[in-house]
Short mmCIF file of C-alpha atoms and ligand atoms in Angstrom, two decimals:
data_model
loop_
_atom_site.label_atom_id
_atom_site.label_comp_id
_atom_site.label_asym_id
_atom_site.label_seq_id
_atom_site.Cartn_x
_atom_site.Cartn_y
_atom_site.Cartn_z
CA MET A 4 0.00 0.00 0.00
CA PRO A 5 1.58 3.38 -0.96
CA VAL A 6 2.15 5.62 2.03
CA ALA A 7 1.14 9.27 1.91
CA VAL A 8 4.11 11.49 2.73
CA PRO A 9 3.03 14.47 4.84
CA ALA A 10 5.22 17.58 4.75
CA HIS A 11 7.51 17.77 7.76
CA LEU A 12 6.62 20.19 10.52
CA ASP A 13 10.22 21.01 11.39
CA PRO A 14 13.23 21.29 9.00
CA ALA A 15 15.38 19.55 11.64
CA GLU A 16 13.53 16.31 10.88
CA SER A 17 15.22 15.97 7.50
CA TRP A 18 18.69 17.42 8.14
CA ASP A 19 21.43 15.31 6.60
CA ARG A 20 23.52 13.29 9.04
CA ALA A 21 26.51 15.67 9.03
CA THR A 22 24.32 18.70 9.83
CA LEU A 23 22.51 16.79 12.57
CA GLU A 24 25.73 15.57 14.19
CA ALA A 25 27.36 19.02 14.03
CA PHE A 26 24.25 20.42 15.74
CA GLN A 27 24.35 17.68 18.39
CA LEU A 28 28.01 18.40 19.18
CA THR A 29 27.43 22.15 19.50
CA GLN A 30 24.43 21.59 21.77
CA LEU A 31 26.26 18.99 23.83
CA ARG A 32 29.23 21.31 24.42
CA LYS A 33 26.90 24.10 25.50
CA GLN A 34 24.96 21.79 27.80
CA MET A 35 28.07 20.22 29.36
CA SER A 36 29.72 23.57 30.08
CA ARG A 37 26.55 24.72 31.79
CA LEU A 38 26.28 21.52 33.85
CA SER A 39 29.92 21.71 34.89
CA GLN A 40 28.95 25.03 36.57
CA ASP A 41 25.29 24.79 37.54
CA SER A 42 24.47 21.17 38.34
CA ASP A 43 24.73 20.11 41.98
CA TYR A 44 25.10 16.56 40.73
CA TYR A 45 27.26 16.83 37.60
CA ALA A 46 29.56 19.75 38.55
CA PRO A 47 31.30 17.96 41.46
CA LEU A 48 31.29 14.67 39.52
CA LEU A 49 33.04 16.23 36.50
CA ARG A 50 35.54 17.97 38.78
CA ARG A 51 36.27 14.67 40.50
CA LEU A 52 36.86 13.03 37.12
CA GLY A 53 39.08 15.94 36.05
CA TRP A 54 36.86 16.22 32.97
CA ASP A 55 36.65 19.45 31.05
CA VAL A 56 34.35 20.32 28.15
CA SER A 57 37.43 20.80 25.92
CA GLU A 58 37.68 17.00 25.97
CA LEU A 59 34.46 16.83 23.97
CA ARG A 60 35.99 16.96 20.50
CA SER A 61 33.57 14.49 18.94
CA LEU A 62 30.25 12.93 19.93
CA ALA A 63 32.04 9.66 20.67
CA ASP A 64 34.05 11.42 23.41
CA LEU A 65 30.92 11.51 25.55
CA ALA A 66 31.35 7.76 26.14
CA ARG A 67 34.22 8.56 28.50
CA LEU A 68 31.74 9.86 31.06
CA PRO A 69 29.92 7.47 33.42
CA PHE A 70 26.28 6.50 32.92
CA THR A 71 23.63 8.10 35.11
CA TYR A 72 21.42 5.41 36.64
CA LYS A 73 18.07 5.67 38.35
CA ASN A 74 19.75 4.82 41.65
CA ASN A 75 22.09 7.83 41.26
CA TYR A 76 18.98 9.96 40.87
CA VAL A 77 17.26 8.42 43.88
CA ALA A 78 20.40 8.81 46.02
CA SER A 79 20.59 12.49 45.05
CA LEU A 80 16.99 12.99 46.20
CA ALA A 81 17.83 11.39 49.53
CA ALA A 82 20.90 13.61 49.91
CA GLN A 83 19.08 16.85 48.98
CA PRO A 84 15.36 16.26 49.67
CA PRO A 85 12.89 16.75 48.18
CA LEU A 86 14.21 18.00 44.80
CA GLY A 87 17.68 16.42 44.57
CA GLY A 88 20.75 17.76 42.80
CA PHE A 89 19.82 17.46 39.12
CA MET A 90 17.68 20.59 38.63
CA ALA A 91 20.49 22.86 37.30
CA VAL A 92 18.25 25.98 37.15
CA PRO A 93 16.86 28.15 39.99
CA ARG A 94 13.66 26.66 41.43
CA SER A 95 11.77 29.80 40.38
CA GLU A 96 12.36 28.91 36.69
CA VAL A 97 10.67 25.51 37.05
CA GLN A 98 7.05 25.56 35.92
CA ARG A 99 6.11 21.87 35.97
CA ILE A 100 7.00 18.82 37.99
CA HIS A 101 5.91 15.27 37.17
CA PHE A 102 6.55 12.07 39.09
CA SER A 103 7.48 8.51 38.25
CA SER A 104 4.85 5.85 38.87
CA GLY A 105 7.02 4.51 41.67
CA THR A 106 6.70 0.87 40.66
CA THR A 107 10.33 0.12 41.51
CA THR A 108 11.33 2.95 43.86
CA ILE A 109 9.66 5.86 45.65
CA PRO A 110 8.05 8.28 43.13
CA THR A 111 10.83 10.52 41.80
CA PRO A 112 10.26 14.05 40.41
CA GLN A 113 11.34 15.54 37.06
CA PHE A 114 11.29 19.23 36.16
CA TRP A 115 10.45 21.47 33.19
CA THR A 116 10.98 25.18 32.62
CA GLY A 117 8.64 27.14 30.34
CA THR A 118 11.12 26.64 27.48
CA ASP A 119 11.26 22.90 28.20
CA LEU A 120 7.46 22.65 28.08
CA GLU A 121 7.37 24.48 24.73
CA ARG A 122 10.02 22.15 23.35
CA TRP A 123 8.13 19.09 24.57
CA ALA A 124 4.93 20.24 22.87
CA GLN A 125 6.78 21.04 19.66
CA LEU A 126 8.46 17.61 19.52
CA TYR A 127 5.21 15.82 20.31
CA ALA A 128 3.41 17.81 17.61
CA ARG A 129 6.07 16.74 15.13
CA HIS A 130 5.31 13.06 15.74
CA ALA A 131 1.53 13.67 15.61
CA HIS A 132 1.89 15.62 12.36
CA SER A 133 3.95 12.75 10.86
CA GLN A 134 0.87 10.56 11.46
CA GLY A 135 -1.30 13.00 9.53
CA ILE A 136 -2.98 14.60 12.55
CA GLY A 137 -4.11 18.21 12.16
CA ALA A 138 -6.82 20.82 12.69
CA ASP A 139 -9.69 18.59 11.54
CA ASP A 140 -8.99 16.01 14.23
CA ILE A 141 -10.72 15.40 17.53
CA VAL A 142 -8.31 13.70 19.92
CA GLN A 143 -9.67 11.76 22.88
CA CYS A 144 -6.69 11.47 25.20
CA LEU A 145 -6.87 8.37 27.39
CA PHE A 146 -3.55 8.85 29.15
CA SER A 147 -3.71 9.64 32.85
CA TYR A 148 -3.54 13.35 33.72
CA THR A 149 -2.34 13.01 37.27
CA TRP A 150 1.25 12.87 38.51
CA PHE A 151 2.73 11.14 35.45
CA VAL A 152 3.72 12.74 32.11
CA GLY A 153 1.13 11.06 29.82
CA GLY A 154 -1.99 13.22 29.49
CA LEU A 155 -0.74 16.80 29.78
CA GLY A 156 2.19 16.23 27.41
CA ALA A 157 -0.01 14.66 24.74
CA THR A 158 -2.60 17.42 25.08
CA ALA A 159 -0.05 20.22 24.53
CA GLY A 160 1.40 18.36 21.54
CA TYR A 161 -1.91 17.67 19.80
CA GLN A 162 -3.09 21.25 20.42
CA ARG A 163 0.05 22.40 18.65
CA THR A 164 -1.05 20.54 15.50
CA GLY A 165 -4.35 22.44 15.62
CA ALA A 166 -6.38 19.42 16.72
CA MET A 167 -9.15 19.67 19.35
CA VAL A 168 -8.36 17.64 22.46
CA ILE A 169 -10.75 15.96 24.87
CA PRO A 170 -8.77 15.35 28.09
CA ALA A 171 -10.63 12.13 28.89
CA GLY A 172 -8.09 10.37 31.14
CA SER A 173 -7.95 6.66 31.81
CA GLN A 174 -11.18 6.08 33.80
CA ASP A 175 -14.93 5.84 33.31
CA THR A 176 -15.40 3.51 30.35
CA GLU A 177 -19.10 4.38 29.98
CA ARG A 178 -18.45 8.07 29.55
CA GLN A 179 -15.48 7.39 27.23
CA ILE A 180 -17.71 5.41 24.87
CA HIS A 181 -20.52 7.95 25.01
CA THR A 182 -18.11 10.81 24.26
CA LEU A 183 -16.41 8.92 21.45
CA PHE A 184 -19.66 8.31 19.58
CA THR A 185 -21.29 11.67 20.43
CA TYR A 186 -18.42 13.95 19.44
CA GLY A 187 -16.98 11.89 16.59
CA THR A 188 -13.51 11.29 18.02
CA THR A 189 -11.02 10.71 15.18
CA VAL A 190 -7.86 10.04 17.24
CA LEU A 191 -7.38 7.93 20.36
CA CYS A 192 -4.19 8.02 22.35
CA GLY A 193 -3.52 5.90 25.40
CA THR A 194 -1.99 2.64 26.55
CA PRO A 195 -2.58 -0.33 24.21
CA SER A 196 -4.17 -2.26 27.08
CA PHE A 197 -6.78 0.44 27.76
CA ILE A 198 -7.51 1.03 24.08
CA THR A 199 -8.05 -2.71 23.58
CA HIS A 200 -10.20 -2.86 26.72
CA LEU A 201 -12.29 0.05 25.42
CA ALA A 202 -12.94 -1.80 22.14
CA GLU A 203 -14.07 -4.89 24.10
CA GLU A 204 -16.46 -2.67 26.10
CA VAL A 205 -17.83 -1.03 22.94
CA ARG A 206 -18.55 -4.49 21.54
CA LYS A 207 -20.25 -5.60 24.77
CA ARG A 208 -22.75 -2.78 24.20
CA GLY A 209 -23.61 -4.18 20.77
CA LEU A 210 -21.64 -1.47 18.93
CA ASP A 211 -18.76 -1.92 16.51
CA PRO A 212 -15.61 0.10 17.34
CA ALA A 213 -14.63 -0.06 13.65
CA ALA A 214 -17.86 1.79 12.79
CA SER A 215 -16.79 4.75 14.96
CA SER A 216 -15.02 7.77 13.41
CA VAL A 217 -11.69 6.82 15.00
CA ARG A 218 -9.10 6.59 12.21
CA THR A 219 -5.80 7.06 14.07
CA ILE A 220 -4.61 5.47 17.29
CA MET A 221 -1.43 6.41 19.04
CA VAL A 222 -0.31 4.07 21.79
CA GLY A 223 2.43 4.46 24.36
CA GLY A 224 3.39 3.70 27.93
CA GLU A 225 3.87 -0.02 27.35
CA PRO A 226 4.90 -2.26 24.43
CA GLY A 227 2.09 -2.37 21.88
CA ALA A 228 2.04 -1.07 18.34
CA SER A 229 5.54 -2.36 17.67
CA ILE A 230 4.41 -5.92 18.39
CA PRO A 231 2.96 -6.86 14.97
CA ALA A 232 0.12 -9.04 16.29
CA THR A 233 -0.91 -6.41 18.86
CA ARG A 234 -0.89 -3.68 16.24
CA ALA A 235 -2.90 -5.87 13.87
CA ARG A 236 -5.43 -6.63 16.62
CA ILE A 237 -5.90 -2.94 17.57
CA GLU A 238 -6.12 -1.89 13.90
CA ALA A 239 -8.71 -4.58 13.14
CA LEU A 240 -10.78 -3.82 16.26
CA TRP A 241 -10.96 -0.10 15.56
CA GLY A 242 -10.63 -0.06 11.76
CA ALA A 243 -7.88 2.53 12.25
CA ARG A 244 -4.12 2.91 11.80
CA CYS A 245 -2.16 2.35 14.97
CA TYR A 246 1.14 4.13 15.73
CA ASP A 247 3.67 3.55 18.46
CA ALA A 248 5.22 6.26 20.65
CA TYR A 249 7.98 6.05 23.18
CA GLY A 250 8.87 8.34 26.04
CA CYS A 251 9.67 8.10 29.72
CA LEU A 252 9.45 10.47 32.65
CA GLU A 253 13.02 11.65 32.13
CA PHE A 254 12.82 12.11 28.35
CA GLN A 255 9.63 13.37 26.73
CA PRO A 256 9.27 12.41 23.98
CA ILE A 257 11.99 9.95 22.90
CA ALA A 258 10.65 8.62 19.62
CA GLY A 259 7.49 8.40 17.54
CA GLU A 260 6.31 6.45 14.54
CA CYS A 261 5.65 8.15 11.19
CA SER A 262 3.12 7.25 8.50
CA ALA A 263 5.53 4.64 7.09
CA GLN A 264 4.95 2.53 10.29
CA ASP A 265 8.47 1.16 10.03
CA GLY A 266 10.16 2.01 13.32
CA LEU A 267 10.04 5.00 15.66
CA HIS A 268 12.03 8.13 14.74
CA LEU A 269 14.24 9.25 17.63
CA ALA A 270 14.07 13.01 18.28
CA GLU A 271 17.81 13.26 17.65
CA ASP A 272 17.97 17.04 17.88
CA PHE A 273 16.58 16.79 21.44
CA ALA A 274 18.42 13.78 22.86
CA TYR A 275 21.74 12.25 21.89
CA ALA A 276 21.27 8.48 21.74
CA GLU A 277 23.74 5.69 22.35
CA VAL A 278 22.88 1.98 22.16
CA VAL A 279 25.15 -0.10 24.37
CA ASN A 280 25.68 -3.68 25.43
CA ALA A 281 23.78 -4.28 28.69
CA ASP A 282 26.73 -6.00 30.37
CA THR A 283 29.79 -4.15 29.03
CA GLY A 284 28.27 -0.68 28.47
CA ILE A 285 30.14 -0.52 25.15
CA ALA A 286 28.35 0.75 22.02
CA VAL A 287 26.82 -1.95 19.82
CA LYS A 288 26.52 -1.83 16.04
CA ASP A 289 23.24 -0.62 14.54
CA GLY A 290 20.94 -3.59 14.07
CA THR A 291 22.11 -5.21 17.33
CA PRO A 292 19.86 -5.05 20.41
CA GLY A 293 21.26 -2.94 23.25
CA VAL A 294 20.27 -0.60 26.05
CA LEU A 295 19.28 2.90 24.99
CA VAL A 296 21.33 5.60 26.75
CA LEU A 297 20.20 9.20 26.33
CA THR A 298 21.67 12.66 26.93
CA HIS A 299 19.56 15.83 26.89
CA LEU A 300 20.90 18.31 24.33
CA ASP A 301 18.94 21.39 25.39
CA LYS A 302 16.79 20.59 28.41
CA GLN A 303 17.07 23.36 30.98
CA ALA A 304 15.55 21.83 34.13
CA GLY A 305 16.80 18.43 35.27
CA PRO A 306 19.01 17.59 32.28
CA LEU A 307 20.58 14.13 32.29
CA VAL A 308 23.84 12.89 30.84
CA ARG A 309 24.16 9.30 29.59
CA TRP A 310 20.89 8.27 31.23
CA TRP A 311 20.56 4.50 31.39
CA THR A 312 16.94 3.98 30.24
CA GLY A 313 17.14 0.21 30.78
CA ASP A 314 15.09 -0.20 27.57
CA ILE A 315 16.35 -2.61 24.94
CA VAL A 316 16.19 -1.19 21.40
CA VAL A 317 17.53 -1.84 17.90
CA ARG A 318 18.64 1.30 16.04
CA ASP A 319 18.58 1.81 12.27
CA GLN A 320 20.05 4.92 10.61
CA THR A 321 19.05 4.03 7.05
CA PRO A 322 16.70 6.53 5.36
CA CYS A 323 12.97 6.15 6.01
CA HIS A 324 10.33 6.21 3.25
CA CYS A 325 8.89 9.36 4.83
CA GLY A 326 12.06 11.36 4.11
CA ARG A 327 12.90 11.99 7.75
CA THR A 328 16.57 11.39 8.56
CA HIS A 329 16.42 10.81 12.29
CA ALA A 330 17.36 7.24 13.19
CA ARG A 331 14.59 4.78 13.90
CA LEU A 332 14.07 2.26 16.66
CA LYS A 333 13.00 -0.82 14.73
CA GLY A 334 10.39 -2.81 16.62
CA GLY A 335 10.07 -0.06 19.27
CA VAL A 336 11.14 -0.99 22.76
CA ARG A 337 11.98 -4.72 22.69
CA GLY A 338 11.88 -5.05 26.45
CA ARG A 339 13.48 -3.91 29.68
CA ALA A 340 17.03 -4.98 30.39
CA ASP A 341 15.75 -5.93 33.87
CA ASP A 342 12.51 -7.61 32.62
CA MET A 343 14.42 -9.92 30.38
CA LEU A 344 13.96 -13.52 31.43
CA VAL A 345 16.89 -15.82 30.88
CA ILE A 346 15.70 -19.38 30.36
CA ARG A 347 18.41 -21.98 29.92
CA GLY A 348 20.62 -19.30 28.37
CA VAL A 349 17.90 -17.99 26.05
CA ASN A 350 16.86 -14.32 26.42
CA VAL A 351 13.07 -14.05 26.46
CA PHE A 352 11.22 -10.72 26.58
CA PRO A 353 7.55 -10.59 27.68
CA SER A 354 6.85 -8.70 24.40
CA ALA A 355 7.99 -11.73 22.39
CA VAL A 356 5.57 -13.94 24.32
CA GLU A 357 2.81 -11.36 23.78
CA GLU A 358 3.31 -11.55 20.02
CA LEU A 359 2.77 -15.33 20.10
CA VAL A 360 -0.28 -15.17 22.40
CA ARG A 361 -1.96 -12.61 20.15
CA ARG A 362 -1.15 -14.58 17.04
CA THR A 363 -2.98 -17.62 18.37
CA PRO A 364 -6.59 -17.70 17.15
CA GLY A 365 -9.05 -18.45 19.93
CA LEU A 366 -7.03 -16.65 22.63
CA GLY A 367 -7.74 -13.18 24.08
CA ASP A 368 -5.30 -10.27 24.42
CA GLU A 369 -4.47 -10.67 28.09
CA TYR A 370 -1.65 -12.83 29.39
CA GLN A 371 0.43 -13.24 32.49
CA LEU A 372 3.90 -14.69 32.94
CA VAL A 373 4.07 -16.45 36.28
CA LEU A 374 7.39 -16.80 38.06
CA ASP A 375 6.80 -19.67 40.49
CA ARG A 376 8.58 -22.81 41.63
CA SER A 377 7.51 -24.72 38.55
CA VAL A 378 9.70 -22.58 36.27
CA ARG A 379 12.90 -22.90 38.31
CA ASP A 380 15.40 -25.70 38.61
CA ALA A 381 16.98 -26.86 41.91
CA ALA A 382 19.62 -24.09 41.68
CA GLY A 383 16.93 -21.42 41.21
CA PHE A 384 17.59 -20.77 37.51
CA MET A 385 14.68 -20.49 35.10
CA LYS A 386 14.12 -23.62 33.03
CA SER A 387 10.73 -22.92 31.43
CA LEU A 388 7.81 -20.51 31.17
CA HIS A 389 4.50 -20.60 32.99
CA LEU A 390 1.88 -18.62 31.16
CA ARG A 391 -1.77 -17.74 31.88
CA VAL A 392 -3.94 -16.81 28.91
CA GLU A 393 -7.64 -16.37 28.24
CA GLN A 394 -9.89 -18.25 25.87
CA ILE A 395 -11.97 -15.95 23.65
CA ASP A 396 -13.45 -18.65 21.43
CA THR A 397 -15.67 -20.68 23.79
CA ALA A 398 -16.21 -23.38 21.17
CA ALA A 399 -12.49 -24.16 21.00
CA ASP A 400 -10.87 -26.93 23.03
CA ALA A 401 -8.81 -25.33 25.84
CA GLN A 402 -6.28 -28.18 25.90
CA GLN A 403 -5.75 -27.84 22.17
CA LEU A 404 -5.22 -24.07 22.47
CA ALA A 405 -2.64 -24.68 25.22
CA THR A 406 -0.79 -27.25 23.13
CA GLN A 407 -0.82 -25.02 20.08
CA LEU A 408 0.63 -22.03 21.96
CA ALA A 409 3.24 -24.17 23.73
CA GLN A 410 4.37 -25.55 20.36
CA GLU A 411 4.67 -22.03 18.90
CA ILE A 412 6.68 -20.85 21.92
CA LYS A 413 8.97 -23.85 21.59
CA LYS A 414 9.39 -23.25 17.86
CA VAL A 415 9.98 -19.48 17.98
CA LEU A 416 11.58 -18.86 21.38
CA SER A 417 13.18 -22.29 21.92
CA VAL A 418 11.82 -22.64 25.44
CA THR A 419 9.20 -24.94 26.94
CA ALA A 420 6.06 -23.46 28.42
CA LYS A 421 3.25 -24.61 30.68
CA ILE A 422 0.03 -22.88 29.60
CA ASP A 423 -3.10 -22.32 31.72
CA VAL A 424 -6.06 -21.45 29.50
CA LEU A 425 -8.59 -19.52 31.59
CA PRO A 426 -12.10 -18.20 30.86
CA LEU A 427 -12.27 -14.72 29.29
CA GLY A 428 -12.19 -11.99 31.94
CA THR A 429 -10.24 -13.97 34.57
CA LEU A 430 -7.00 -11.98 34.39
CA THR A 431 -6.76 -8.48 35.85
CA ARG A 432 -7.22 -5.65 33.29
CA PHE A 433 -4.91 -2.66 33.53
CA THR A 434 -5.84 0.79 32.37
CA HIS A 435 -2.41 2.32 32.89
CA LYS A 436 0.58 0.04 32.71
CA ALA A 437 -0.12 -3.65 32.39
CA LYS A 438 1.80 -5.85 34.79
CA ARG A 439 2.65 -8.94 32.78
CA VAL A 440 5.14 -10.72 35.02
CA VAL A 441 3.95 -11.87 38.44
CA THR A 442 5.97 -13.63 41.09
CA GLU A 443 4.27 -16.38 43.06
CA GLU A 444 6.31 -18.54 45.40
ZN1 ZN B 502 9.63 7.85 8.74
#
């Protein structure tokens, strides 16, 4: 199918590589000289290392600096409560603070100045525009508006494209459906789990989501549109095109998918990206999975240097059909370095299991990976998978569905799996971030 090529919103999106890299180096030098003066965290660190900005002769020189990990950030908050040592601007210049969801540590804050908020909206608008969103669109935003970055960031970005935004949030399914059909929503953005759940609820009311006016869906916050079977399922349910987006609390946004739907363009004029081996920290070749490490090029409040995202990505710098030159993350976020299960030496990401579950006819979208005694050997190492799934086709034979999925997992992932096929609706639904791996001892 030929892909329409929308004009780019920002000339930076199609700079040639040399122009882009020269820009990155200039920005990086400016940022690092500022941080070596103004950052309570980086200034003493750089002094201790005897590092001076004159050492930054090329982009590759940045790799001589240490990574910044989440635990460095948390320790800094403990040492200088409640704001920590990363702010790097006077408190009076900070206009917004958001918090992490606190799933692994206490909720941590991040900061934005007025300029940072403008930049965020502009970058978000760029991604939305590359998906053909504009003034005729009505965006129903299903990201949460409280604490976390989702809802407010998306709203500012879509408004910048000229679209009308309904700040719907991630609750109240009944009202969401009513609004969607009453106002003729054309764009949905939210987590893939909530958008799938919403389609199920629309169907339960005897309506067809594909008959709604929704034509574009942008998902983020968890793996989704980059898993082919999940994308196909969402697109079929809604009769719409589904795009993936990637950001985190510390970097908003990181990358977004264009109309070519062939990987997510990194915002390379906003963040300098490295992809490194999870164990050695050394850069990997493009095309090889590695941990994404990001450095803010122009963020004023709370800038980070060599931030260890923990997300596994595969980078591709070859030109995209859309004409944009910024490198793409092929297959989106492949998993978390710390979510990766190692089973008899084989690396298995929950997203790879998700692809196989959703490809199996007769099974629903939900699944759960159970870490219990049955999956471990005597030494405590993982030897197999234990998976809970739901049966959507009540006429099918549950045992047969289990066997079929186990065979696929064996064939594709080379690991054995015990499958529990449960009635539809048994597993917990998540409206924000789905928790796919549960530990039961
Ligand atoms: Zn593209």
